[in-house]
Coordinates of C-alpha atoms in Angstrom, one line a residue:
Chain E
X273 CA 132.0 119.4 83.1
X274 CA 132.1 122.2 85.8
X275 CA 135.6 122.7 86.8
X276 CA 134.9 122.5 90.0
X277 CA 133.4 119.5 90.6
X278 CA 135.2 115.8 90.2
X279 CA 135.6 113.6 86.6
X280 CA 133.6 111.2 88.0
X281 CA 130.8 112.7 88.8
X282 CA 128.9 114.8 91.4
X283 CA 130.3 114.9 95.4
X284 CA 127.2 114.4 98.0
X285 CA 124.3 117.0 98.4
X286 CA 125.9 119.0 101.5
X287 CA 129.1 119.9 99.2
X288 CA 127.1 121.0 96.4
X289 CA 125.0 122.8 98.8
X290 CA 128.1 124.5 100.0
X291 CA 129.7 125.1 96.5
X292 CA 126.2 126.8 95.3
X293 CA 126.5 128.8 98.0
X294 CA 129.7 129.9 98.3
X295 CA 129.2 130.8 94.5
X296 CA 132.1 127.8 93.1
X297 CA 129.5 126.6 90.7
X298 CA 125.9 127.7 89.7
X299 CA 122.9 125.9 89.0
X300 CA 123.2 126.1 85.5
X301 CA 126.6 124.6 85.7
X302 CA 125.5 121.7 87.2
X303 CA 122.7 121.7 85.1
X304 CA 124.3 121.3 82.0
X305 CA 127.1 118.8 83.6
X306 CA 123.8 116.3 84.5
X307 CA 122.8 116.9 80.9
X308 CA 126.6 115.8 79.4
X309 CA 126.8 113.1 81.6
X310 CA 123.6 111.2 81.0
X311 CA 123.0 112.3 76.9
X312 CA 126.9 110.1 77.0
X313 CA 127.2 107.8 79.5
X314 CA 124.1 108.0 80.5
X315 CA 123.1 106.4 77.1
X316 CA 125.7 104.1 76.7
X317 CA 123.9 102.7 79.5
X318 CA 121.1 102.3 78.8
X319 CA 120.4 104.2 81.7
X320 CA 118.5 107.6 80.2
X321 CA 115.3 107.5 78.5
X322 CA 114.4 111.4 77.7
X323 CA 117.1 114.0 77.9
X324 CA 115.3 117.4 79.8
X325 CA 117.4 120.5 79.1
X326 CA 114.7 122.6 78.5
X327 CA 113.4 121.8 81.5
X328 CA 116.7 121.9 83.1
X329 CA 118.0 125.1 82.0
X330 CA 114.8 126.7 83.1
X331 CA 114.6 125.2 87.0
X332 CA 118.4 126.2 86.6
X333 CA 117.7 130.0 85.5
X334 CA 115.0 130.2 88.6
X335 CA 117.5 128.7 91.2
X336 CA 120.2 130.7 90.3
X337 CA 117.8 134.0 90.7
X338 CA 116.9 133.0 93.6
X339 CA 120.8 132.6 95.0
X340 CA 121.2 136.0 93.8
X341 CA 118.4 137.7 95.3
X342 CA 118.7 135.6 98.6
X343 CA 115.9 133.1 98.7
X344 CA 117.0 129.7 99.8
X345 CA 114.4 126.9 99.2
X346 CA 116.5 124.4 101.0
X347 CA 118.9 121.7 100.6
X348 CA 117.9 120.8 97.1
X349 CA 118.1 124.3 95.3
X350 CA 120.1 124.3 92.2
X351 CA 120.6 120.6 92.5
X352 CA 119.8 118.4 88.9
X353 CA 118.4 114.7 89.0
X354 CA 116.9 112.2 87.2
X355 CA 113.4 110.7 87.8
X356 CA 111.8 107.2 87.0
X357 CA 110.0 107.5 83.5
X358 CA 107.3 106.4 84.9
X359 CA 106.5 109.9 86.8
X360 CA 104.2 112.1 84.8
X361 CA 106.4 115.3 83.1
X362 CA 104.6 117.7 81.3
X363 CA 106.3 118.6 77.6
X364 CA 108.0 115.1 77.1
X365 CA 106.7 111.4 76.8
X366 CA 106.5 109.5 79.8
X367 CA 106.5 106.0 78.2
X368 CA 106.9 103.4 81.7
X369 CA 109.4 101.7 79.8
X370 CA 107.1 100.2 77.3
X371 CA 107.1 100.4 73.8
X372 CA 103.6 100.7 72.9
X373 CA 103.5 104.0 75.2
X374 CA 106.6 105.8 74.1
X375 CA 104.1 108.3 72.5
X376 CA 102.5 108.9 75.9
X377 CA 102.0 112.2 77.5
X378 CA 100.1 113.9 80.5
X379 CA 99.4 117.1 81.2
X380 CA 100.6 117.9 85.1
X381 CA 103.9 116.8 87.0
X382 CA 103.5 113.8 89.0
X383 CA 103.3 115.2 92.6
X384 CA 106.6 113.9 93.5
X385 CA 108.0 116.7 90.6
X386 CA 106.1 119.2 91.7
X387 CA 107.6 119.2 94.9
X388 CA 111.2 118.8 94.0
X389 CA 110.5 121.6 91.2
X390 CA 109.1 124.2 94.3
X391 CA 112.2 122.8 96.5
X392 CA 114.2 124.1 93.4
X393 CA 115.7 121.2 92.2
X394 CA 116.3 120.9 88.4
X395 CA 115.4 117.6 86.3
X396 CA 117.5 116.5 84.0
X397 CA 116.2 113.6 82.3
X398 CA 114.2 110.6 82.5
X399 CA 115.4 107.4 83.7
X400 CA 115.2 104.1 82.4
X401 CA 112.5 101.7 83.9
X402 CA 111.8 97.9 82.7
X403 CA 108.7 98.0 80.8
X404 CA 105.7 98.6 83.3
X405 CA 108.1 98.1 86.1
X406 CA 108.4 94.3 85.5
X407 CA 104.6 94.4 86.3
X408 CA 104.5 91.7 83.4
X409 CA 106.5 88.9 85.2
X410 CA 109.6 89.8 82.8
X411 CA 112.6 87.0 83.4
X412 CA 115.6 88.5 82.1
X413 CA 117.5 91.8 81.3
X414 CA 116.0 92.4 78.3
X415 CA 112.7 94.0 79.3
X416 CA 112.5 97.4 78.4
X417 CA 112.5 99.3 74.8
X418 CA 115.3 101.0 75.9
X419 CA 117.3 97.8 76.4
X420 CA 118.6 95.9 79.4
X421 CA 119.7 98.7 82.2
X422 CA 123.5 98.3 82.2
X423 CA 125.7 98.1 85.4
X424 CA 127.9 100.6 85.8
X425 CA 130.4 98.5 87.8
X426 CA 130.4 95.8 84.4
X427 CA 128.0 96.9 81.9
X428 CA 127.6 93.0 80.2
X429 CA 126.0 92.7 84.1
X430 CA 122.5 94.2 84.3
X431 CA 121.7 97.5 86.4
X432 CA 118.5 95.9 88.4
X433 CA 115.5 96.6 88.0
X434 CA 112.9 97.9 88.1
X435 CA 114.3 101.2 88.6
X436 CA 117.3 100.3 86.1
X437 CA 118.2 103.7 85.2
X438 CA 117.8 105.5 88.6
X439 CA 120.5 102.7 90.1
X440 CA 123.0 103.2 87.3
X441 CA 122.7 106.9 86.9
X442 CA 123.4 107.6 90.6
X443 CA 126.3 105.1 90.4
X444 CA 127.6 106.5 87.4
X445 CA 127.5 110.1 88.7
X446 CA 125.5 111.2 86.4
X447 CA 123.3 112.7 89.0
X448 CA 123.4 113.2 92.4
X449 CA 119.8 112.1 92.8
X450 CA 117.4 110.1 91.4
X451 CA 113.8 109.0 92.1
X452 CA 112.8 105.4 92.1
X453 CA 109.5 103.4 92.8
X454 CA 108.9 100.1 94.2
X455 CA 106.4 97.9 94.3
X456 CA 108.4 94.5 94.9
X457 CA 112.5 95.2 94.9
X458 CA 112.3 98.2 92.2
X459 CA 114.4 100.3 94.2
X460 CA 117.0 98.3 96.7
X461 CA 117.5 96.2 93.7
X462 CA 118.9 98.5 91.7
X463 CA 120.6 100.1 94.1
X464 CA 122.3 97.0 95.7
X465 CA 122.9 95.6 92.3
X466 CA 124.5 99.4 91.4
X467 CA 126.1 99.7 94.5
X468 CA 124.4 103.1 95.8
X469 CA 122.0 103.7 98.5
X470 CA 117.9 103.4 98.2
X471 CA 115.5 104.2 100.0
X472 CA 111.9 102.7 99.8
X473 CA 110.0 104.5 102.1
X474 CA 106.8 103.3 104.3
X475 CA 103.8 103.0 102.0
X476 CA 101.7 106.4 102.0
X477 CA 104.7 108.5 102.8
X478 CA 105.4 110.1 99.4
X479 CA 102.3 110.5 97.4
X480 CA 101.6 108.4 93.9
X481 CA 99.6 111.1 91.9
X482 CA 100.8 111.4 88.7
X483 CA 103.0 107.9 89.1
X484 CA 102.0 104.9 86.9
X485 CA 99.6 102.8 88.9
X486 CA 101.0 98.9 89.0
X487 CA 99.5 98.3 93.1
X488 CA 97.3 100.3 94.6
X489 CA 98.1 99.0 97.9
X490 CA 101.9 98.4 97.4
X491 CA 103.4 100.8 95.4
X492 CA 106.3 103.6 96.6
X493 CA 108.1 106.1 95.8
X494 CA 111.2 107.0 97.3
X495 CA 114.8 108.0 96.5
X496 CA 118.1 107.2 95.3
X497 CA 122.1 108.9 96.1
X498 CA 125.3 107.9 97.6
X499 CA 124.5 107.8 100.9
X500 CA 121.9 107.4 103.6
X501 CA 122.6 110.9 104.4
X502 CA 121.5 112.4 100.8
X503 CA 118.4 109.9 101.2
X504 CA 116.8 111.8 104.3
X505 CA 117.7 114.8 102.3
X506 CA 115.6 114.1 99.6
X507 CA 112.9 112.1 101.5
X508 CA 112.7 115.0 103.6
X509 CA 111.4 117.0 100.8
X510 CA 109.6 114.5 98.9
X511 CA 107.6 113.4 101.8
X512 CA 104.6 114.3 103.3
X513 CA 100.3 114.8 102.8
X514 CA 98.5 115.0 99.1
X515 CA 94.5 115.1 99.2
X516 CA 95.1 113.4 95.6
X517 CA 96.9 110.3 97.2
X518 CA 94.7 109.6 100.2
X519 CA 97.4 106.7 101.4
X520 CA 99.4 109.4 102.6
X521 CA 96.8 111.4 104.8
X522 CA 97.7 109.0 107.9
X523 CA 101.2 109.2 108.5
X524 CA 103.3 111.5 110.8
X525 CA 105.6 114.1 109.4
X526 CA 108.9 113.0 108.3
X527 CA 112.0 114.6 110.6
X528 CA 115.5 113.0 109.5
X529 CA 117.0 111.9 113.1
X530 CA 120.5 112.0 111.3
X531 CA 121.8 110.1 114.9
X532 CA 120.5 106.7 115.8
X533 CA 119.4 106.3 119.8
X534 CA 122.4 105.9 122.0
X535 CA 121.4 102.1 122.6
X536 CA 120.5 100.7 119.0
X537 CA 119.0 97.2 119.3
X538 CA 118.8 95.5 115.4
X539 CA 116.9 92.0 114.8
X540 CA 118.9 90.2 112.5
X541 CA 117.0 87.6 109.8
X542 CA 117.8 84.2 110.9
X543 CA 119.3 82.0 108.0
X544 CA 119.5 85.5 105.5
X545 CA 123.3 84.5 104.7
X546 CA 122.7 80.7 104.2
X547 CA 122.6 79.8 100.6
X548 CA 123.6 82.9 99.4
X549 CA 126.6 83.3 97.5
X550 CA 130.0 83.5 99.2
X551 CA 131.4 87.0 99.2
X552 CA 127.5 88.2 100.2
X553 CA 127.5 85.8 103.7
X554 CA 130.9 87.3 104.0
X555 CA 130.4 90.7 103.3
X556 CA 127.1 90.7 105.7
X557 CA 129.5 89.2 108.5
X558 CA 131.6 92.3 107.5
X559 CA 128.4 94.4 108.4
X560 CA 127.5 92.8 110.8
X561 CA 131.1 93.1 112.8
X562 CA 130.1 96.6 112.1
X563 CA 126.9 97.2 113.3
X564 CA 127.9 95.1 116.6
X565 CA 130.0 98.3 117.3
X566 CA 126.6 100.5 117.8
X567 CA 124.2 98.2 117.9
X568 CA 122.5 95.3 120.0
X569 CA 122.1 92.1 117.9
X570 CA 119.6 89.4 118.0
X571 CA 119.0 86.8 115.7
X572 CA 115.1 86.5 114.8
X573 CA 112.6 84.6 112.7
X574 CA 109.7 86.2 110.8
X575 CA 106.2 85.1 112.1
X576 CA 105.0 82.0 110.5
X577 CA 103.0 83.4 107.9
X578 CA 102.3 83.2 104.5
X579 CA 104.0 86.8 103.3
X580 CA 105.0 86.3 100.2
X581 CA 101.9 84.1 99.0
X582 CA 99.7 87.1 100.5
X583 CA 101.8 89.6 98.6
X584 CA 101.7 87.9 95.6
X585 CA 98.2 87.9 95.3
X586 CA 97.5 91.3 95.9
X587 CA 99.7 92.7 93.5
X588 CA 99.1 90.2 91.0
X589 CA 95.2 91.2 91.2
X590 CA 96.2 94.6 91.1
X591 CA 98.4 95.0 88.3
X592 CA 95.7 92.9 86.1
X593 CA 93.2 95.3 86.8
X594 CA 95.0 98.5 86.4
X595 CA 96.5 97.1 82.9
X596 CA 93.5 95.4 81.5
X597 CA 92.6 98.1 78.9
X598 CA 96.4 97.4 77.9
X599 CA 96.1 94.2 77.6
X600 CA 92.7 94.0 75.6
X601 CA 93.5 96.5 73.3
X602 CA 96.5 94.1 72.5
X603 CA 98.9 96.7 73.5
X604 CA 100.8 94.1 75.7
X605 CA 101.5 92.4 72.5
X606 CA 104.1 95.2 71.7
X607 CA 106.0 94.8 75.1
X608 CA 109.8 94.2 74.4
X609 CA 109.9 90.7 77.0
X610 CA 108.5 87.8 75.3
X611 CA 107.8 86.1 78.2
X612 CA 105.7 90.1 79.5
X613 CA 103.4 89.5 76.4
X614 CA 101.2 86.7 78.3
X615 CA 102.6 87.4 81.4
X616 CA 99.5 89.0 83.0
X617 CA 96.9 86.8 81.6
X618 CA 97.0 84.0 84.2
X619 CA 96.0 86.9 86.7
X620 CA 92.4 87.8 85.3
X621 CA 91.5 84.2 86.5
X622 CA 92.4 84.7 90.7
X623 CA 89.1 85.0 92.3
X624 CA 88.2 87.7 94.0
X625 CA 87.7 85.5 97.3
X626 CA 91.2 84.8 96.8
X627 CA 92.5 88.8 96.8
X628 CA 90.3 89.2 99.5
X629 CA 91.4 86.7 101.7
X630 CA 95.2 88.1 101.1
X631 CA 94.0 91.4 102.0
X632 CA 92.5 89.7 105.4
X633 CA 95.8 87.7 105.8
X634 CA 97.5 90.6 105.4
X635 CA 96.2 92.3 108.6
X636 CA 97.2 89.3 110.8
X637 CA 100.1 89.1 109.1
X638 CA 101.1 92.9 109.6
X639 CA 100.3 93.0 113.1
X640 CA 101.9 89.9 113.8
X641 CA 105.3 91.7 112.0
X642 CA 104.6 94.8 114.1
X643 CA 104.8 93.0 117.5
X644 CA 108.0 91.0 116.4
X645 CA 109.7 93.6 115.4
X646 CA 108.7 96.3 118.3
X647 CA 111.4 95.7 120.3
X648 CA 113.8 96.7 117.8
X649 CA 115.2 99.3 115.5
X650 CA 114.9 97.4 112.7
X651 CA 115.8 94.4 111.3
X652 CA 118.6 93.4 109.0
X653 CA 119.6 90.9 105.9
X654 CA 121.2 90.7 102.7
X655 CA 119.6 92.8 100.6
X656 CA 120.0 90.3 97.7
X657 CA 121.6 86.6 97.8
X658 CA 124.0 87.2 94.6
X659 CA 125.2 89.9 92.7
X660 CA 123.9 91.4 89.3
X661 CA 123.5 89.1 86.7
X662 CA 124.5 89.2 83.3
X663 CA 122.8 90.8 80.4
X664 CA 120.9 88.2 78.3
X665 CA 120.7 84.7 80.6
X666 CA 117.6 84.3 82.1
X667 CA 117.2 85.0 85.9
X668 CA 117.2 81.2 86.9
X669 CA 119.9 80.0 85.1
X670 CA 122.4 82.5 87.2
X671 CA 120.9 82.3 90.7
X672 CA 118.4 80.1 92.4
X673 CA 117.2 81.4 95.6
X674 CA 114.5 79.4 96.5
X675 CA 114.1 78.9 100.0
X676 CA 116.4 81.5 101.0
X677 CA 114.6 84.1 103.9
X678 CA 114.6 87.4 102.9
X679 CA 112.7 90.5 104.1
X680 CA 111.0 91.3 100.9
X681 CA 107.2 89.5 100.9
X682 CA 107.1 90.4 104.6
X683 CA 107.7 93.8 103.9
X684 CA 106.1 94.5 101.0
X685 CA 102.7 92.8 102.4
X686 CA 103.0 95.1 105.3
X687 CA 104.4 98.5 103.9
X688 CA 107.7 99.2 105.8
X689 CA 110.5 101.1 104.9
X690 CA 113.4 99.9 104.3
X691 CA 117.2 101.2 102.6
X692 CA 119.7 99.4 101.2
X693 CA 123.2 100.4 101.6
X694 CA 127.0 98.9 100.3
X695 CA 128.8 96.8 102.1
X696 CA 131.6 95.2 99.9
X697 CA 132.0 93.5 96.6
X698 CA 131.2 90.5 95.4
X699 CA 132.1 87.6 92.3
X700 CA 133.3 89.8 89.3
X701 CA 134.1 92.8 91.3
X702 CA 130.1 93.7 91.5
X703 CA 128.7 95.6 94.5
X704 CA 126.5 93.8 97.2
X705 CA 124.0 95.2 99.6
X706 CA 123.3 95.3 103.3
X707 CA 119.1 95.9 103.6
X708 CA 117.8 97.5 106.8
X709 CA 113.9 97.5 107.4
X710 CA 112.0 99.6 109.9
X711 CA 108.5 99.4 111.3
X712 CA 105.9 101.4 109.8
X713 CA 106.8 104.7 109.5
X714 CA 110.1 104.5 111.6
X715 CA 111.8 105.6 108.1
X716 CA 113.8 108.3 109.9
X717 CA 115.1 105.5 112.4
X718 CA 116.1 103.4 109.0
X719 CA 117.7 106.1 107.5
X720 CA 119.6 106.7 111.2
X721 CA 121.0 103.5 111.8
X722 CA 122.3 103.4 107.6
X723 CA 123.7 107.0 108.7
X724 CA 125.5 105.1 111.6
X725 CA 127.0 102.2 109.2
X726 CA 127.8 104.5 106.4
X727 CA 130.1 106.6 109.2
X728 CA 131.9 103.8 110.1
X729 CA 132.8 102.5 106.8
X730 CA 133.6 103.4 102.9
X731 CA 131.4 101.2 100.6
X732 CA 129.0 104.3 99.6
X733 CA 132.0 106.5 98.9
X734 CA 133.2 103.8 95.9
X735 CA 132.9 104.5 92.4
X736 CA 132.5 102.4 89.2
X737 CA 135.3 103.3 86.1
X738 CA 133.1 105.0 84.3
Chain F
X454 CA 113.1 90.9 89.5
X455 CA 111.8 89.9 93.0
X456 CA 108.0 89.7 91.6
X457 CA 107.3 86.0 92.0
X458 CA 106.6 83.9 95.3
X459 CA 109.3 81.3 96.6
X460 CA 106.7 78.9 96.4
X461 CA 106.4 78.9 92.7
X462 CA 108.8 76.0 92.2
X463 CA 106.8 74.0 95.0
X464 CA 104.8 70.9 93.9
X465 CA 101.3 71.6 92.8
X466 CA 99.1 68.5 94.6
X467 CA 96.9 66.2 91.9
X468 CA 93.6 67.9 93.3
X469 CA 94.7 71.6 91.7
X470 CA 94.3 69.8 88.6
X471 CA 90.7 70.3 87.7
X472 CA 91.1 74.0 89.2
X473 CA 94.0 75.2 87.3
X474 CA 91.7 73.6 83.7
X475 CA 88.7 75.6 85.2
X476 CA 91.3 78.9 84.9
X477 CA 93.0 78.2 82.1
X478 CA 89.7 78.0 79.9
X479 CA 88.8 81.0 81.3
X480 CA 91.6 82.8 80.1
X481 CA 91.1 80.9 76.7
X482 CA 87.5 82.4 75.9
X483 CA 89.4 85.5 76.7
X484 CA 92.8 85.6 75.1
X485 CA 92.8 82.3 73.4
X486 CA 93.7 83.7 69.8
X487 CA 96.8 85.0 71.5
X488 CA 98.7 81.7 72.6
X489 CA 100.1 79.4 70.7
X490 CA 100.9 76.0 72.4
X491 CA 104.4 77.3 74.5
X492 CA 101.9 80.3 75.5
X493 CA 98.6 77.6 76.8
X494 CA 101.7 76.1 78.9
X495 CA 103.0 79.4 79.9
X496 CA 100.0 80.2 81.7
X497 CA 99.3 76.8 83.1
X498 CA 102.3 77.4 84.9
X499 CA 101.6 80.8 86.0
X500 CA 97.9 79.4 87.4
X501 CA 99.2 76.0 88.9
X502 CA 101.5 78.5 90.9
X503 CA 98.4 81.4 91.6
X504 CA 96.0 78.0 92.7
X505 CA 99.6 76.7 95.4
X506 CA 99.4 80.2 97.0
X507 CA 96.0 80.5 97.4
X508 CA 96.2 76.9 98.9
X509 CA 99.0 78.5 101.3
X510 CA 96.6 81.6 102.3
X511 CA 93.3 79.0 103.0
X512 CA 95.6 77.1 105.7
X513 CA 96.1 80.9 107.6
X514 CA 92.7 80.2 109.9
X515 CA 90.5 83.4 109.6
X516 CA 87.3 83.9 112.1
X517 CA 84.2 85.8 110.3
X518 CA 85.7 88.8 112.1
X519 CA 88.9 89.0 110.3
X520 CA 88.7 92.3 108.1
X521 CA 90.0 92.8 104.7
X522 CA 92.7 95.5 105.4
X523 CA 90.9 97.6 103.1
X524 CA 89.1 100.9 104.9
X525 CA 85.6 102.5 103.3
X526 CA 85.2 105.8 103.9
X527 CA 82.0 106.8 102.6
X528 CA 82.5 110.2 100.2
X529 CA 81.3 113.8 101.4
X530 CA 82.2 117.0 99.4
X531 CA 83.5 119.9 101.9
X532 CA 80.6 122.1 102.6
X533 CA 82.4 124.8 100.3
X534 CA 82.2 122.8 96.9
X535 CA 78.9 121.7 97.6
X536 CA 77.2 125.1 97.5

């Protein structure tokens, strides 16, 4: 541990900005702290997949030259963290959390490395992921052949997922950082569940070479930290055009706002709170109270469409073909879930009329979200209806939310951005979640108004005893 | 953990019946060798659900005009590579 920085892990991106510059610690310090902390606790939670040092200590050696001589690459020089294993690493296995693949390897970063790597951040190690990033229909914990991601706040609670190591390794301070993807919940999950801050970004803004494929049309990549703050920071850099991923050709560049307009207007979900447990209706009135001291609030309903049927669809259809070679060579066979082993096969029988007619519902549907939520700067619910559940008890025995609205199909169809941020603690001490979504590509307005929040109150700045 | 539809619990009407046995053989020509009698059931499940959302996206009306949000652009290397 460097002795300058606190036992429990790393303080936010501006002070270690500050302390690498004002020469308190080096990069190689901090390098090699990210290394102790996840090769110990980062295992005992199930949290790290591949341990990076040689990576580490060589992206530390280049950003401490280039302190000495006087370049500055930005924010994220000299700053170690922890990426998904499901982005492409040259040198070290990059395995997507399944067991038949821990052997796999590719030859180039994923683009989302490259660019941290020329920003002159250092990667220490790669996080834990369920297997295929629950692309399989997993329903429980147990879905990964690293074992169940364990929550730092109660490690016999699980970590999220699908991004199960990014959430607990951020939480744990273990890194400052991490990168996440999501195609359905894989990073405000985690993060909720964790009790950190994640940002899912529109679709198209952070490119997907060299990330494993589950949804063409639905997957993102985006990041994880302690605050909304650290999130434009690393968005910022991660962000912006590939030729290679042509979903992110059409987007505006990405300028952190870092101050929400002076008159905020925020559409709140209608029914989010009802049905969900306790301390999370209570703890979104909390955030509410909160956000009513910025912000103009108006209770809404989604349009009267089928999002989450639409959704569904598509991504089913897409995962099945993207892992079809996996699953007739029998490698699905080999997954660690039970239930993942035949979970895809139901999905090589959905028509092709049927993905099409999703993807034509899905442009009603997205304009029709558009229009209801132009008058606003975003729109705001619980990010999940119940705390983390425990390790090894399936999903439906601990929670049923059925019925419950919730932002997800609607915004996954449509391919908003949206963060999650803490807002209190739930049943067994366990973090809970306030989501805020965004209208295409208003991700600098998202991360604005969580900037606002996150001033006014303390959640983010909580630690687990770990 | 978020990956299914809040329909999937809904009641599957009497006329899916002979759909979801259509599916579920085709998946059994396939992958048949693979499922033991828990697994057939499994998958039912899984299709009687995939059959109740498409039912859910037929009753969104759709004019012959209604795109696929799905853009074509028609591929042209840059003048350099090409010579």
């Amino acid at each position: 541990m460097s002795g300058n920085l606190p036992d429990n892990g790393f303080p936010d991106l501006d002070r270690l900005g500050a302390m690498l510059r004002g020469r308190e610690t080096t990069a190689a310090d901090l390098a090699r702290t990210a290394l102790a902390r996840l090769d110990t606790i980062g295992r005992d939670l199930n949290a790290l997949v591949t341990l990076t040092p040689e990576r580490a200590a060589a992206e530390a050696t280049a950003a401490d030259a280039d302190f000495a001589a006087g370049v500055d690459r930005g924010p994220l020089q000299g700053i170690p963290y922890g990426g998904k294993d499901l982005l492409a690493v040259p040198g070290y296995p990059t395995t997507w959390g399944a067991a038949p693949l821990r052997e796999q390897r590719f030859e180039r970063d994923a683009a989302v490395v490259e660019r941290l790597t020329n920003a002159g951040a250092m990667l220490a190690g790669k996080l834990a992921t369920v297997e295929i990033a629950g692309g399989f229909g997993y329903e429980q914990p147990n879905a990964a052949w690293t074992g169940p991601g364990r929550n730092p706040w109660n490690p016999e609670t699980w970590a999220g997922g699908s991004s199960s190591g990014s959430g607990a390794a951020v939480a744990a301070g273990l890194v400052p950082f991490a990168i996440g993807t999501e195609t359905w919940g894989s990073i405000t999950v985690p993060a909720a569940f964790c009790g950190v801050t994640g940002m899912r970004p529109t679709y198209g803004r952070v490119s997907r070479r060299g990330a494993m494929a589950l949804s063409w049309t639905m997957d993102k990549i985006g990041p994880i930290s302690r605050s909304a703050a650290d999130c434009a920071t690393v968005l910022a850099v991660i962000a912006g055009p590939d030729p290679a991923d042509p979903s992110t050709l059409h987007h505006p560049s990405f300028t952190p706002e870092r101050e929400p307009p002076a008159r905020v207007r925020l559409a709140v979900l209608r029914g989010s709170a009802n049905g969900v447990q306790p301390e999370v209706a209570a703890n979104f009135q909390a955030a509410l109270a909160v956000l009513a001291g910025f912000a103009e609030l108006t209770e809404v309903d989604l349009p009267s469409l089928p999002f989450e049927a639409a959704a569904t669809i598509l991504f089913q259809a897409e995962a099945a073909a993207a892992f079809e070679a996996f699953v007739d060579a029998g490698a699905s066979l080999a997954l660690t879930a039970p239930e993942d082993r035949i979970g895809m096969l139901d999905r090589f029988a959905i028509p092709a009329v049927d993905y099409l007619r999703a993807q034509r519902v899905r442009r009603i549907a997205g304009r029709a979200l558009d229009a209801m939520l132009a008058p606003f700067d975003g729109i705001v619910a619980p990010t999940q209806p119940h705390v983390a559940p425990p390790i090894g008890q399936p999903f439906r025995d601990f929670f049923d939310d059925a019925g419950i609205p919730n932002l997800g199909g609607a915004g996954h169809l449509s391919g908003l951005p949206a963060i999650t941020v803490p807002n209190g603690f739930g049943a067994g001490g366990l973090p809970t979640g306030l989501e805020i979504m965004g209208r295409a590509d208003a991700d600098a307005r998202v991360l604005a108004v969580a900037e606002a929040y996150q001033a006014r109150t303390d959640w983010h700045r909580r630690r687990p005893p770990v | 953990m978020s990956q299914t539809s809040g329909s999937a619990g809904a009641p599957i009407d009497e006329p899916d019946a002979p759909i979801v046995a259509a599916r579920l053989a085709a998946v059994l020509a396939r992958w048949g060798e693979r499922l033991d009698d828990a697994g057939r059931e499994a998958v039912a499940a899984r299709i009687r659900r995939d059959v109740q959302l498409a039912r859910e996206l037929r009753a969104v009306p759709l004019a012959n005009g209604d795109e696929p949000e799905i853009v074509f652009v028609p591929f042209r290397a840059a003048e350099d590579a090409a010579q």
